[in-house]
Amino acid sequence: ATSDGPQKARPPVRFKRFAHDFDDMVPTPEEVGSLAEQLPEWLTDELRILRRIAVEKRLDLSNAFEDQWAGPSREKLLGVMDKTQFLSVMGILFAGAQKMRVLQAVCDTYGAGDIDRRNGGRQLVRWRQFSNDFDTIEPAPLTIPGMLVDP
């Protein structure tokens, strides 16, 4: 006992729960900043082609991901989604124009959550940050040979 009266017992720290919750936290774009400037040149070139297609089709990636949402609302608020769902949405939006190595590199760059032991990388993708960064990428010129733009 102290002069202020009897001390109250403190609740035990649930360190395992804290550790898992801490690992699940996804940094905000303000904390991370834009990753578009940190991408390797080959990936930026590939994303510029996808950006041109998005401009021509008038795609808004943020709206497209939200429209295709099938995950928990907590993840939606955090701007993350399951990697397989992300790949599926990208496949729908850019059918025939996307390359698996490009999508895998995007998943690796914008990965979040637990380690994906089956497919490598992380289980979640920060789709909102990717969408915001994607919108800042300069579209490729219309003169690139072999570029698939379907009106």
mmCIF file of C-alpha atoms in Angstrom:
data_model
loop_
_atom_site.group_PDB
_atom_site.id
_atom_site.type_symbol
_atom_site.label_atom_id
_atom_site.label_comp_id
_atom_site.label_asym_id
_atom_site.label_seq_id
_atom_site.Cartn_x
_atom_site.Cartn_y
_atom_site.Cartn_z
ATOM 1 C CA ALA A 1 0.000 0.000 0.000
ATOM 2 C CA THR A 2 1.125 3.525 -0.737
ATOM 3 C CA SER A 3 0.174 6.836 0.746
ATOM 4 C CA ASP A 4 -2.390 7.174 -2.087
ATOM 5 C CA GLY A 5 -4.154 4.047 -0.966
ATOM 6 C CA PRO A 6 -3.944 0.413 -2.033
ATOM 7 C CA GLN A 7 -2.400 -0.206 -5.454
ATOM 8 C CA LYS A 8 -4.675 -1.685 -8.081
ATOM 9 C CA ALA A 9 -3.512 -4.790 -9.835
ATOM 10 C CA ARG A 10 -2.621 -4.201 -13.465
ATOM 11 C CA PRO A 11 -4.096 -6.533 -16.069
ATOM 12 C CA PRO A 12 -1.620 -8.970 -17.583
ATOM 13 C CA VAL A 13 -0.075 -8.044 -20.908
ATOM 14 C CA ARG A 14 -1.230 -10.348 -23.683
ATOM 15 C CA PHE A 15 2.040 -10.207 -25.589
ATOM 16 C CA LYS A 16 1.134 -12.906 -28.138
ATOM 17 C CA ARG A 17 -2.032 -11.081 -29.128
ATOM 18 C CA PHE A 18 -0.139 -7.785 -29.284
ATOM 19 C CA ALA A 19 2.564 -9.325 -31.472
ATOM 20 C CA HIS A 20 0.002 -10.676 -33.953
ATOM 21 C CA ASP A 21 -1.985 -7.430 -33.986
ATOM 22 C CA PHE A 22 1.219 -5.446 -34.444
ATOM 23 C CA ASP A 23 2.270 -7.645 -37.379
ATOM 24 C CA ASP A 24 -1.142 -7.152 -38.994
ATOM 25 C CA MET A 25 -0.876 -3.366 -38.907
ATOM 26 C CA VAL A 26 -0.564 -1.799 -42.323
ATOM 27 C CA PRO A 27 1.290 1.501 -42.539
ATOM 28 C CA THR A 28 -0.661 4.416 -43.932
ATOM 29 C CA PRO A 29 0.444 5.975 -47.218
ATOM 30 C CA GLU A 30 1.645 9.002 -45.228
ATOM 31 C CA GLU A 31 3.955 6.727 -43.237
ATOM 32 C CA VAL A 32 5.271 4.882 -46.267
ATOM 33 C CA GLY A 33 5.066 7.551 -48.953
ATOM 34 C CA SER A 34 4.777 6.752 -52.627
ATOM 35 C CA LEU A 35 6.500 3.572 -53.705
ATOM 36 C CA ALA A 36 6.166 4.503 -57.391
ATOM 37 C CA GLU A 37 9.476 6.369 -57.276
ATOM 38 C CA GLN A 38 11.246 3.359 -55.762
ATOM 39 C CA LEU A 39 10.157 0.803 -58.379
ATOM 40 C CA PRO A 40 12.774 -0.770 -60.648
ATOM 41 C CA GLU A 41 12.901 0.776 -64.126
ATOM 42 C CA TRP A 42 11.607 -2.360 -65.875
ATOM 43 C CA LEU A 43 8.544 -2.456 -63.605
ATOM 44 C CA THR A 44 7.846 1.245 -64.086
ATOM 45 C CA ASP A 45 7.992 0.726 -67.869
ATOM 46 C CA GLU A 46 5.503 -2.147 -67.653
ATOM 47 C CA LEU A 47 3.193 -0.176 -65.369
ATOM 48 C CA ARG A 48 3.317 2.766 -67.794
ATOM 49 C CA ILE A 49 1.826 0.461 -70.444
ATOM 50 C CA LEU A 50 -0.915 -0.640 -68.041
ATOM 51 C CA ARG A 51 -1.453 3.004 -67.121
ATOM 52 C CA ARG A 52 -1.969 3.880 -70.805
ATOM 53 C CA ILE A 53 -4.559 1.118 -71.063
ATOM 54 C CA ALA A 54 -6.271 2.391 -67.914
ATOM 55 C CA VAL A 55 -6.386 5.923 -69.316
ATOM 56 C CA GLU A 56 -7.793 4.726 -72.640
ATOM 57 C CA LYS A 57 -10.435 2.577 -70.914
ATOM 58 C CA ARG A 58 -11.083 5.332 -68.330
ATOM 59 C CA LEU A 59 -10.427 2.921 -65.483
ATOM 60 C CA ASP A 60 -10.344 4.131 -61.912
ATOM 61 C CA LEU A 61 -8.434 1.443 -60.035
ATOM 62 C CA SER A 62 -9.643 2.532 -56.592
ATOM 63 C CA ASN A 63 -13.285 2.242 -57.641
ATOM 64 C CA ALA A 64 -12.645 -1.008 -59.479
ATOM 65 C CA PHE A 65 -11.064 -2.627 -56.414
ATOM 66 C CA GLU A 66 -13.849 -1.408 -54.146
ATOM 67 C CA ASP A 67 -16.505 -2.679 -56.591
ATOM 68 C CA GLN A 68 -14.898 -6.135 -56.634
ATOM 69 C CA TRP A 69 -14.551 -6.230 -52.852
ATOM 70 C CA ALA A 70 -15.357 -9.532 -51.167
ATOM 71 C CA GLY A 71 -13.219 -9.273 -48.056
ATOM 72 C CA PRO A 72 -13.760 -8.172 -44.461
ATOM 73 C CA SER A 73 -14.638 -4.502 -44.083
ATOM 74 C CA ARG A 74 -11.652 -3.988 -41.730
ATOM 75 C CA GLU A 75 -9.318 -4.863 -44.586
ATOM 76 C CA LYS A 76 -11.228 -2.558 -46.922
ATOM 77 C CA LEU A 77 -10.785 0.316 -44.488
ATOM 78 C CA LEU A 78 -7.063 -0.445 -44.273
ATOM 79 C CA GLY A 79 -6.805 -0.596 -48.064
ATOM 80 C CA VAL A 80 -5.540 -4.182 -48.214
ATOM 81 C CA MET A 81 -6.920 -7.297 -49.876
ATOM 82 C CA ASP A 82 -6.006 -10.921 -50.341
ATOM 83 C CA LYS A 83 -3.292 -11.381 -52.963
ATOM 84 C CA THR A 84 -5.317 -13.841 -55.058
ATOM 85 C CA GLN A 85 -8.263 -11.430 -55.106
ATOM 86 C CA PHE A 86 -5.934 -8.579 -56.138
ATOM 87 C CA LEU A 87 -4.556 -10.687 -59.001
ATOM 88 C CA SER A 88 -8.085 -11.588 -60.058
ATOM 89 C CA VAL A 89 -9.208 -7.950 -60.201
ATOM 90 C CA MET A 90 -6.097 -6.961 -62.154
ATOM 91 C CA GLY A 91 -6.771 -9.837 -64.557
ATOM 92 C CA ILE A 92 -10.313 -8.598 -65.150
ATOM 93 C CA LEU A 93 -9.254 -4.972 -65.628
ATOM 94 C CA PHE A 94 -6.281 -5.637 -67.902
ATOM 95 C CA ALA A 95 -7.311 -8.909 -69.560
ATOM 96 C CA GLY A 96 -4.638 -9.995 -72.010
ATOM 97 C CA ALA A 97 -2.318 -7.069 -71.300
ATOM 98 C CA GLN A 98 -0.984 -7.987 -67.876
ATOM 99 C CA LYS A 99 2.081 -10.133 -67.339
ATOM 100 C CA MET A 100 2.369 -12.438 -64.361
ATOM 101 C CA ARG A 101 5.906 -11.308 -63.507
ATOM 102 C CA VAL A 102 4.674 -7.697 -63.404
ATOM 103 C CA LEU A 103 1.736 -8.557 -61.165
ATOM 104 C CA GLN A 104 3.984 -10.634 -58.903
ATOM 105 C CA ALA A 105 6.429 -7.727 -58.609
ATOM 106 C CA VAL A 106 3.535 -5.406 -57.697
ATOM 107 C CA CYS A 107 2.375 -7.903 -55.057
ATOM 108 C CA ASP A 108 5.908 -8.107 -53.652
ATOM 109 C CA THR A 109 6.317 -4.323 -53.596
ATOM 110 C CA TYR A 110 2.914 -3.606 -52.045
ATOM 111 C CA GLY A 111 2.730 -6.757 -49.915
ATOM 112 C CA ALA A 112 1.379 -6.676 -46.360
ATOM 113 C CA GLY A 113 0.307 -9.059 -43.626
ATOM 114 C CA ASP A 114 1.564 -12.548 -42.962
ATOM 115 C CA ILE A 115 4.100 -14.345 -45.119
ATOM 116 C CA ASP A 116 2.484 -16.371 -47.895
ATOM 117 C CA ARG A 117 4.202 -19.715 -47.385
ATOM 118 C CA ARG A 118 2.530 -21.271 -50.419
ATOM 119 C CA ASN A 119 3.230 -18.611 -53.068
ATOM 120 C CA GLY A 120 5.933 -16.454 -51.502
ATOM 121 C CA GLY A 121 5.711 -12.786 -50.611
ATOM 122 C CA ARG A 122 2.884 -11.603 -48.370
ATOM 123 C CA GLN A 123 -0.746 -12.726 -48.152
ATOM 124 C CA LEU A 124 -2.203 -9.243 -48.583
ATOM 125 C CA VAL A 125 -1.660 -6.435 -51.082
ATOM 126 C CA ARG A 126 -1.996 -2.735 -50.244
ATOM 127 C CA TRP A 127 -4.329 -2.084 -53.189
ATOM 128 C CA ARG A 128 -5.262 1.453 -52.153
ATOM 129 C CA GLN A 129 -1.644 2.589 -52.028
ATOM 130 C CA PHE A 130 -0.951 0.822 -55.319
ATOM 131 C CA SER A 131 -3.973 2.542 -56.904
ATOM 132 C CA ASN A 132 -2.819 5.956 -55.671
ATOM 133 C CA ASP A 133 0.734 5.359 -56.885
ATOM 134 C CA PHE A 134 -0.526 3.945 -60.197
ATOM 135 C CA ASP A 135 -2.432 7.168 -60.841
ATOM 136 C CA THR A 136 0.832 9.139 -60.543
ATOM 137 C CA ILE A 137 2.662 7.064 -63.174
ATOM 138 C CA GLU A 138 3.019 8.753 -66.547
ATOM 139 C CA PRO A 139 1.169 6.672 -69.186
ATOM 140 C CA ALA A 140 3.221 5.149 -71.965
ATOM 141 C CA PRO A 141 2.992 6.900 -75.344
ATOM 142 C CA LEU A 142 0.471 5.482 -77.806
ATOM 143 C CA THR A 143 3.280 4.603 -80.218
ATOM 144 C CA ILE A 144 4.699 1.588 -78.363
ATOM 145 C CA PRO A 145 4.665 -1.388 -80.800
ATOM 146 C CA GLY A 146 2.544 -4.316 -79.681
ATOM 147 C CA MET A 147 0.680 -2.366 -77.025
ATOM 148 C CA LEU A 148 -2.782 -3.765 -76.554
ATOM 149 C CA VAL A 149 -5.391 -1.058 -76.213
ATOM 150 C CA ASP A 150 -8.948 -2.270 -76.635
ATOM 151 C CA PRO A 151 -11.352 0.696 -77.059
#
